[in-house]
Amino acid sequence: MNDTECRAVTSAEEDELVEFHFCLGVAIRNAFWLHNPGSELAAACGTGIHPDDASGVIIRALWERLQDDA
């Protein structure tokens, strides 16, 4: 992520994170192969979780981490 993207996630309110679903979420799903049935990262997000939901878990974790650093 570039600085602009980091600032956008950092400044978002928790209920606005869904807005990142079709940009950052897609990038995460594709980059980390969350659609792969054997994806360990997807499994770590929850048993039987859909890749879209897994990317949401990751975005929320990123947001929480950025809030701690802000």
PDB file of N, CA and C in Angstrom:
ATOM      1  N   MET A   1       0.846  -1.179   0.000  1.00  0.00           N
ATOM      2  CA  MET A   1       0.000   0.000   0.000  1.00  0.00           C
ATOM      3  C   MET A   1       0.887   1.237   0.000  1.00  0.00           C
ATOM      4  N   ASN A   2       0.442   2.226  -0.743  1.00  0.00           N
ATOM      5  CA  ASN A   2       1.195   3.476  -0.727  1.00  0.00           C
ATOM      6  C   ASN A   2       0.706   4.345   0.436  1.00  0.00           C
ATOM      7  N   ASP A   3       1.359   5.477   0.648  1.00  0.00           N
ATOM      8  CA  ASP A   3       1.021   6.353   1.771  1.00  0.00           C
ATOM      9  C   ASP A   3      -0.415   6.864   1.707  1.00  0.00           C
ATOM     10  N   THR A   4      -0.884   7.182   0.522  1.00  0.00           N
ATOM     11  CA  THR A   4      -2.256   7.683   0.358  1.00  0.00           C
ATOM     12  C   THR A   4      -3.264   6.625   0.783  1.00  0.00           C
ATOM     13  N   GLU A   5      -3.035   5.387   0.380  1.00  0.00           N
ATOM     14  CA  GLU A   5      -3.933   4.293   0.746  1.00  0.00           C
ATOM     15  C   GLU A   5      -3.899   4.036   2.249  1.00  0.00           C
ATOM     16  N   CYS A   6      -2.715   4.084   2.835  1.00  0.00           N
ATOM     17  CA  CYS A   6      -2.588   3.907   4.287  1.00  0.00           C
ATOM     18  C   CYS A   6      -3.348   4.985   5.038  1.00  0.00           C
ATOM     19  N   ARG A   7      -3.231   6.217   4.583  1.00  0.00           N
ATOM     20  CA  ARG A   7      -3.949   7.315   5.240  1.00  0.00           C
ATOM     21  C   ARG A   7      -5.460   7.143   5.111  1.00  0.00           C
ATOM     22  N   ALA A   8      -5.908   6.659   3.960  1.00  0.00           N
ATOM     23  CA  ALA A   8      -7.342   6.453   3.748  1.00  0.00           C
ATOM     24  C   ALA A   8      -7.885   5.405   4.715  1.00  0.00           C
ATOM     25  N   VAL A   9      -7.164   4.316   4.881  1.00  0.00           N
ATOM     26  CA  VAL A   9      -7.608   3.272   5.812  1.00  0.00           C
ATOM     27  C   VAL A   9      -7.520   3.784   7.246  1.00  0.00           C
ATOM     28  N   THR A  10      -6.434   4.447   7.592  1.00  0.00           N
ATOM     29  CA  THR A  10      -6.246   4.954   8.943  1.00  0.00           C
ATOM     30  C   THR A  10      -7.335   5.941   9.333  1.00  0.00           C
ATOM     31  N   SER A  11      -7.715   6.812   8.420  1.00  0.00           N
ATOM     32  CA  SER A  11      -8.688   7.859   8.744  1.00  0.00           C
ATOM     33  C   SER A  11     -10.143   7.392   8.654  1.00  0.00           C
ATOM     34  N   ALA A  12     -10.369   6.201   8.139  1.00  0.00           N
ATOM     35  CA  ALA A  12     -11.738   5.688   8.017  1.00  0.00           C
ATOM     36  C   ALA A  12     -12.303   5.349   9.390  1.00  0.00           C
ATOM     37  N   GLU A  13     -13.593   5.522   9.515  1.00  0.00           N
ATOM     38  CA  GLU A  13     -14.295   5.060  10.705  1.00  0.00           C
ATOM     39  C   GLU A  13     -14.533   3.559  10.534  1.00  0.00           C
ATOM     40  N   GLU A  14     -14.702   2.852  11.626  1.00  0.00           N
ATOM     41  CA  GLU A  14     -14.871   1.399  11.543  1.00  0.00           C
ATOM     42  C   GLU A  14     -16.027   0.999  10.627  1.00  0.00           C
ATOM     43  N   ASP A  15     -17.126   1.730  10.692  1.00  0.00           N
ATOM     44  CA  ASP A  15     -18.281   1.372   9.864  1.00  0.00           C
ATOM     45  C   ASP A  15     -18.089   1.732   8.389  1.00  0.00           C
ATOM     46  N   GLU A  16     -16.991   2.390   8.042  1.00  0.00           N
ATOM     47  CA  GLU A  16     -16.686   2.739   6.654  1.00  0.00           C
ATOM     48  C   GLU A  16     -15.749   1.727   5.977  1.00  0.00           C
ATOM     49  N   LEU A  17     -15.279   0.743   6.720  1.00  0.00           N
ATOM     50  CA  LEU A  17     -14.316  -0.204   6.169  1.00  0.00           C
ATOM     51  C   LEU A  17     -14.880  -0.978   4.983  1.00  0.00           C
ATOM     52  N   VAL A  18     -16.186  -1.142   4.935  1.00  0.00           N
ATOM     53  CA  VAL A  18     -16.817  -1.854   3.813  1.00  0.00           C
ATOM     54  C   VAL A  18     -16.523  -1.160   2.482  1.00  0.00           C
ATOM     55  N   GLU A  19     -16.229   0.128   2.521  1.00  0.00           N
ATOM     56  CA  GLU A  19     -15.919   0.873   1.299  1.00  0.00           C
ATOM     57  C   GLU A  19     -14.637   0.382   0.619  1.00  0.00           C
ATOM     58  N   PHE A  20     -13.814  -0.359   1.344  1.00  0.00           N
ATOM     59  CA  PHE A  20     -12.561  -0.869   0.793  1.00  0.00           C
ATOM     60  C   PHE A  20     -12.726  -2.258   0.180  1.00  0.00           C
ATOM     61  N   HIS A  21     -13.942  -2.782   0.196  1.00  0.00           N
ATOM     62  CA  HIS A  21     -14.220  -4.140  -0.271  1.00  0.00           C
ATOM     63  C   HIS A  21     -13.840  -4.349  -1.740  1.00  0.00           C
ATOM     64  N   PHE A  22     -14.181  -3.393  -2.604  1.00  0.00           N
ATOM     65  CA  PHE A  22     -13.957  -3.588  -4.041  1.00  0.00           C
ATOM     66  C   PHE A  22     -12.611  -3.073  -4.538  1.00  0.00           C
ATOM     67  N   CYS A  23     -11.810  -2.503  -3.670  1.00  0.00           N
ATOM     68  CA  CYS A  23     -10.475  -2.068  -4.103  1.00  0.00           C
ATOM     69  C   CYS A  23      -9.428  -2.866  -3.321  1.00  0.00           C
ATOM     70  N   LEU A  24      -9.233  -2.519  -2.085  1.00  0.00           N
ATOM     71  CA  LEU A  24      -8.243  -3.204  -1.257  1.00  0.00           C
ATOM     72  C   LEU A  24      -8.631  -4.666  -1.045  1.00  0.00           C
ATOM     73  N   GLY A  25      -9.903  -4.925  -0.840  1.00  0.00           N
ATOM     74  CA  GLY A  25     -10.360  -6.296  -0.627  1.00  0.00           C
ATOM     75  C   GLY A  25     -10.046  -7.195  -1.802  1.00  0.00           C
ATOM     76  N   VAL A  26     -10.291  -6.721  -3.009  1.00  0.00           N
ATOM     77  CA  VAL A  26      -9.982  -7.502  -4.215  1.00  0.00           C
ATOM     78  C   VAL A  26      -8.476  -7.724  -4.322  1.00  0.00           C
ATOM     79  N   ALA A  27      -7.703  -6.694  -4.047  1.00  0.00           N
ATOM     80  CA  ALA A  27      -6.241  -6.815  -4.116  1.00  0.00           C
ATOM     81  C   ALA A  27      -5.745  -7.867  -3.121  1.00  0.00           C
ATOM     82  N   ILE A  28      -6.296  -7.865  -1.929  1.00  0.00           N
ATOM     83  CA  ILE A  28      -5.907  -8.851  -0.909  1.00  0.00           C
ATOM     84  C   ILE A  28      -6.307 -10.252  -1.348  1.00  0.00           C
ATOM     85  N   ARG A  29      -7.546 -10.406  -1.815  1.00  0.00           N
ATOM     86  CA  ARG A  29      -8.021 -11.723  -2.244  1.00  0.00           C
ATOM     87  C   ARG A  29      -7.146 -12.289  -3.361  1.00  0.00           C
ATOM     88  N   ASN A  30      -6.771 -11.438  -4.310  1.00  0.00           N
ATOM     89  CA  ASN A  30      -5.965 -11.902  -5.435  1.00  0.00           C
ATOM     90  C   ASN A  30      -4.503 -12.127  -5.053  1.00  0.00           C
ATOM     91  N   ALA A  31      -3.931 -11.212  -4.309  1.00  0.00           N
ATOM     92  CA  ALA A  31      -2.511 -11.306  -3.956  1.00  0.00           C
ATOM     93  C   ALA A  31      -2.220 -12.491  -3.043  1.00  0.00           C
ATOM     94  N   PHE A  32      -3.151 -12.808  -2.174  1.00  0.00           N
ATOM     95  CA  PHE A  32      -2.921 -13.872  -1.195  1.00  0.00           C
ATOM     96  C   PHE A  32      -3.719 -15.138  -1.497  1.00  0.00           C
ATOM     97  N   TRP A  33      -4.275 -15.225  -2.712  1.00  0.00           N
ATOM     98  CA  TRP A  33      -4.965 -16.430  -3.195  1.00  0.00           C
ATOM     99  C   TRP A  33      -6.024 -16.910  -2.204  1.00  0.00           C
ATOM    100  N   LEU A  34      -6.824 -16.001  -1.692  1.00  0.00           N
ATOM    101  CA  LEU A  34      -7.835 -16.385  -0.713  1.00  0.00           C
ATOM    102  C   LEU A  34      -8.918 -17.280  -1.317  1.00  0.00           C
ATOM    103  N   HIS A  35      -9.032 -17.299  -2.648  1.00  0.00           N
ATOM    104  CA  HIS A  35     -10.014 -18.180  -3.297  1.00  0.00           C
ATOM    105  C   HIS A  35      -9.515 -19.618  -3.383  1.00  0.00           C
ATOM    106  N   ASN A  36      -8.236 -19.828  -3.119  1.00  0.00           N
ATOM    107  CA  ASN A  36      -7.655 -21.167  -3.151  1.00  0.00           C
ATOM    108  C   ASN A  36      -8.198 -21.963  -1.967  1.00  0.00           C
ATOM    109  N   PRO A  37      -8.813 -23.131  -2.214  1.00  0.00           N
ATOM    110  CA  PRO A  37      -9.380 -23.921  -1.116  1.00  0.00           C
ATOM    111  C   PRO A  37      -8.361 -24.289  -0.037  1.00  0.00           C
ATOM    112  N   GLY A  38      -7.085 -24.332  -0.379  1.00  0.00           N
ATOM    113  CA  GLY A  38      -6.055 -24.667   0.601  1.00  0.00           C
ATOM    114  C   GLY A  38      -5.402 -23.469   1.249  1.00  0.00           C
ATOM    115  N   SER A  39      -5.981 -22.293   1.102  1.00  0.00           N
ATOM    116  CA  SER A  39      -5.365 -21.080   1.630  1.00  0.00           C
ATOM    117  C   SER A  39      -5.305 -21.097   3.160  1.00  0.00           C
ATOM    118  N   GLU A  40      -4.084 -21.112   3.676  1.00  0.00           N
ATOM    119  CA  GLU A  40      -3.907 -21.082   5.132  1.00  0.00           C
ATOM    120  C   GLU A  40      -4.329 -19.738   5.713  1.00  0.00           C
ATOM    121  N   LEU A  41      -4.109 -18.666   4.943  1.00  0.00           N
ATOM    122  CA  LEU A  41      -4.504 -17.342   5.423  1.00  0.00           C
ATOM    123  C   LEU A  41      -6.022 -17.252   5.550  1.00  0.00           C
ATOM    124  N   ALA A  42      -6.740 -17.743   4.556  1.00  0.00           N
ATOM    125  CA  ALA A  42      -8.209 -17.730   4.630  1.00  0.00           C
ATOM    126  C   ALA A  42      -8.676 -18.562   5.814  1.00  0.00           C
ATOM    127  N   ALA A  43      -8.069 -19.707   6.013  1.00  0.00           N
ATOM    128  CA  ALA A  43      -8.441 -20.571   7.139  1.00  0.00           C
ATOM    129  C   ALA A  43      -8.163 -19.887   8.475  1.00  0.00           C
ATOM    130  N   ALA A  44      -7.079 -19.105   8.534  1.00  0.00           N
ATOM    131  CA  ALA A  44      -6.750 -18.397   9.770  1.00  0.00           C
ATOM    132  C   ALA A  44      -7.773 -17.312  10.097  1.00  0.00           C
ATOM    133  N   CYS A  45      -8.510 -16.877   9.069  1.00  0.00           N
ATOM    134  CA  CYS A  45      -9.541 -15.845   9.264  1.00  0.00           C
ATOM    135  C   CYS A  45     -10.840 -16.446   9.787  1.00  0.00           C
ATOM    136  N   GLY A  46     -10.992 -17.754   9.688  1.00  0.00           N
ATOM    137  CA  GLY A  46     -12.180 -18.431  10.187  1.00  0.00           C
ATOM    138  C   GLY A  46     -12.460 -19.680   9.374  1.00  0.00           C
ATOM    139  N   THR A  47     -12.873 -20.717  10.037  1.00  0.00           N
ATOM    140  CA  THR A  47     -13.161 -21.988   9.369  1.00  0.00           C
ATOM    141  C   THR A  47     -14.315 -21.831   8.394  1.00  0.00           C
ATOM    142  N   GLY A  48     -14.087 -22.244   7.151  1.00  0.00           N
ATOM    143  CA  GLY A  48     -15.133 -22.197   6.140  1.00  0.00           C
ATOM    144  C   GLY A  48     -15.543 -20.797   5.721  1.00  0.00           C
ATOM    145  N   ILE A  49     -14.703 -19.820   5.975  1.00  0.00           N
ATOM    146  CA  ILE A  49     -15.028 -18.425   5.664  1.00  0.00           C
ATOM    147  C   ILE A  49     -14.919 -18.177   4.160  1.00  0.00           C
ATOM    148  N   HIS A  50     -15.812 -17.384   3.646  1.00  0.00           N
ATOM    149  CA  HIS A  50     -15.785 -17.005   2.228  1.00  0.00           C
ATOM    150  C   HIS A  50     -14.612 -16.052   2.003  1.00  0.00           C
ATOM    151  N   PRO A  51     -13.936 -16.125   0.845  1.00  0.00           N
ATOM    152  CA  PRO A  51     -12.799 -15.240   0.570  1.00  0.00           C
ATOM    153  C   PRO A  51     -13.128 -13.753   0.742  1.00  0.00           C
ATOM    154  N   ASP A  52     -14.336 -13.336   0.385  1.00  0.00           N
ATOM    155  CA  ASP A  52     -14.720 -11.932   0.571  1.00  0.00           C
ATOM    156  C   ASP A  52     -14.729 -11.564   2.051  1.00  0.00           C
ATOM    157  N   ASP A  53     -15.225 -12.479   2.863  1.00  0.00           N
ATOM    158  CA  ASP A  53     -15.258 -12.225   4.301  1.00  0.00           C
ATOM    159  C   ASP A  53     -13.864 -12.271   4.903  1.00  0.00           C
ATOM    160  N   ALA A  54     -13.022 -13.165   4.384  1.00  0.00           N
ATOM    161  CA  ALA A  54     -11.641 -13.244   4.864  1.00  0.00           C
ATOM    162  C   ALA A  54     -10.904 -11.934   4.598  1.00  0.00           C
ATOM    163  N   SER A  55     -11.106 -11.358   3.410  1.00  0.00           N
ATOM    164  CA  SER A  55     -10.441 -10.083   3.134  1.00  0.00           C
ATOM    165  C   SER A  55     -10.973  -8.997   4.055  1.00  0.00           C
ATOM    166  N   GLY A  56     -12.235  -9.078   4.428  1.00  0.00           N
ATOM    167  CA  GLY A  56     -12.797  -8.122   5.394  1.00  0.00           C
ATOM    168  C   GLY A  56     -12.147  -8.247   6.756  1.00  0.00           C
ATOM    169  N   VAL A  57     -11.887  -9.476   7.184  1.00  0.00           N
ATOM    170  CA  VAL A  57     -11.199  -9.714   8.458  1.00  0.00           C
ATOM    171  C   VAL A  57      -9.806  -9.097   8.410  1.00  0.00           C
ATOM    172  N   ILE A  58      -9.124  -9.267   7.287  1.00  0.00           N
ATOM    173  CA  ILE A  58      -7.766  -8.738   7.124  1.00  0.00           C
ATOM    174  C   ILE A  58      -7.785  -7.214   7.100  1.00  0.00           C
ATOM    175  N   ILE A  59      -8.745  -6.625   6.399  1.00  0.00           N
ATOM    176  CA  ILE A  59      -8.848  -5.158   6.353  1.00  0.00           C
ATOM    177  C   ILE A  59      -9.102  -4.611   7.750  1.00  0.00           C
ATOM    178  N   ARG A  60     -10.000  -5.245   8.506  1.00  0.00           N
ATOM    179  CA  ARG A  60     -10.285  -4.793   9.869  1.00  0.00           C
ATOM    180  C   ARG A  60      -9.039  -4.904  10.748  1.00  0.00           C
ATOM    181  N   ALA A  61      -8.282  -6.001  10.612  1.00  0.00           N
ATOM    182  CA  ALA A  61      -7.050  -6.171  11.388  1.00  0.00           C
ATOM    183  C   ALA A  61      -6.027  -5.099  11.013  1.00  0.00           C
ATOM    184  N   LEU A  62      -5.920  -4.800   9.720  1.00  0.00           N
ATOM    185  CA  LEU A  62      -5.034  -3.726   9.270  1.00  0.00           C
ATOM    186  C   LEU A  62      -5.460  -2.402   9.877  1.00  0.00           C
ATOM    187  N   TRP A  63      -6.748  -2.100   9.810  1.00  0.00           N
ATOM    188  CA  TRP A  63      -7.274  -0.851  10.352  1.00  0.00           C
ATOM    189  C   TRP A  63      -6.973  -0.745  11.849  1.00  0.00           C
ATOM    190  N   GLU A  64      -7.199  -1.840  12.586  1.00  0.00           N
ATOM    191  CA  GLU A  64      -6.925  -1.830  14.026  1.00  0.00           C
ATOM    192  C   GLU A  64      -5.450  -1.571  14.302  1.00  0.00           C
ATOM    193  N   ARG A  65      -4.586  -2.188  13.522  1.00  0.00           N
ATOM    194  CA  ARG A  65      -3.138  -1.994  13.688  1.00  0.00           C
ATOM    195  C   ARG A  65      -2.756  -0.551  13.404  1.00  0.00           C
ATOM    196  N   LEU A  66      -3.342   0.012  12.346  1.00  0.00           N
ATOM    197  CA  LEU A  66      -3.046   1.401  12.013  1.00  0.00           C
ATOM    198  C   LEU A  66      -3.580   2.354  13.076  1.00  0.00           C
ATOM    199  N   GLN A  67      -4.687   2.006  13.710  1.00  0.00           N
ATOM    200  CA  GLN A  67      -5.233   2.845  14.780  1.00  0.00           C
ATOM    201  C   GLN A  67      -4.274   2.845  15.972  1.00  0.00           C
ATOM    202  N   ASP A  68      -3.688   1.682  16.258  1.00  0.00           N
ATOM    203  CA  ASP A  68      -2.738   1.583  17.363  1.00  0.00           C
ATOM    204  C   ASP A  68      -1.490   2.416  17.105  1.00  0.00           C
ATOM    205  N   ASP A  69      -1.095   2.501  15.821  1.00  0.00           N
ATOM    206  CA  ASP A  69       0.117   3.226  15.450  1.00  0.00           C
ATOM    207  C   ASP A  69      -0.117   4.724  15.296  1.00  0.00           C
ATOM    208  N   ALA A  70      -1.395   5.125  15.174  1.00  0.00           N
ATOM    209  CA  ALA A  70      -1.702   6.534  14.918  1.00  0.00           C
ATOM    210  C   ALA A  70      -1.555   7.395  16.150  1.00  0.00           C
TER     211      ALA A  70
END
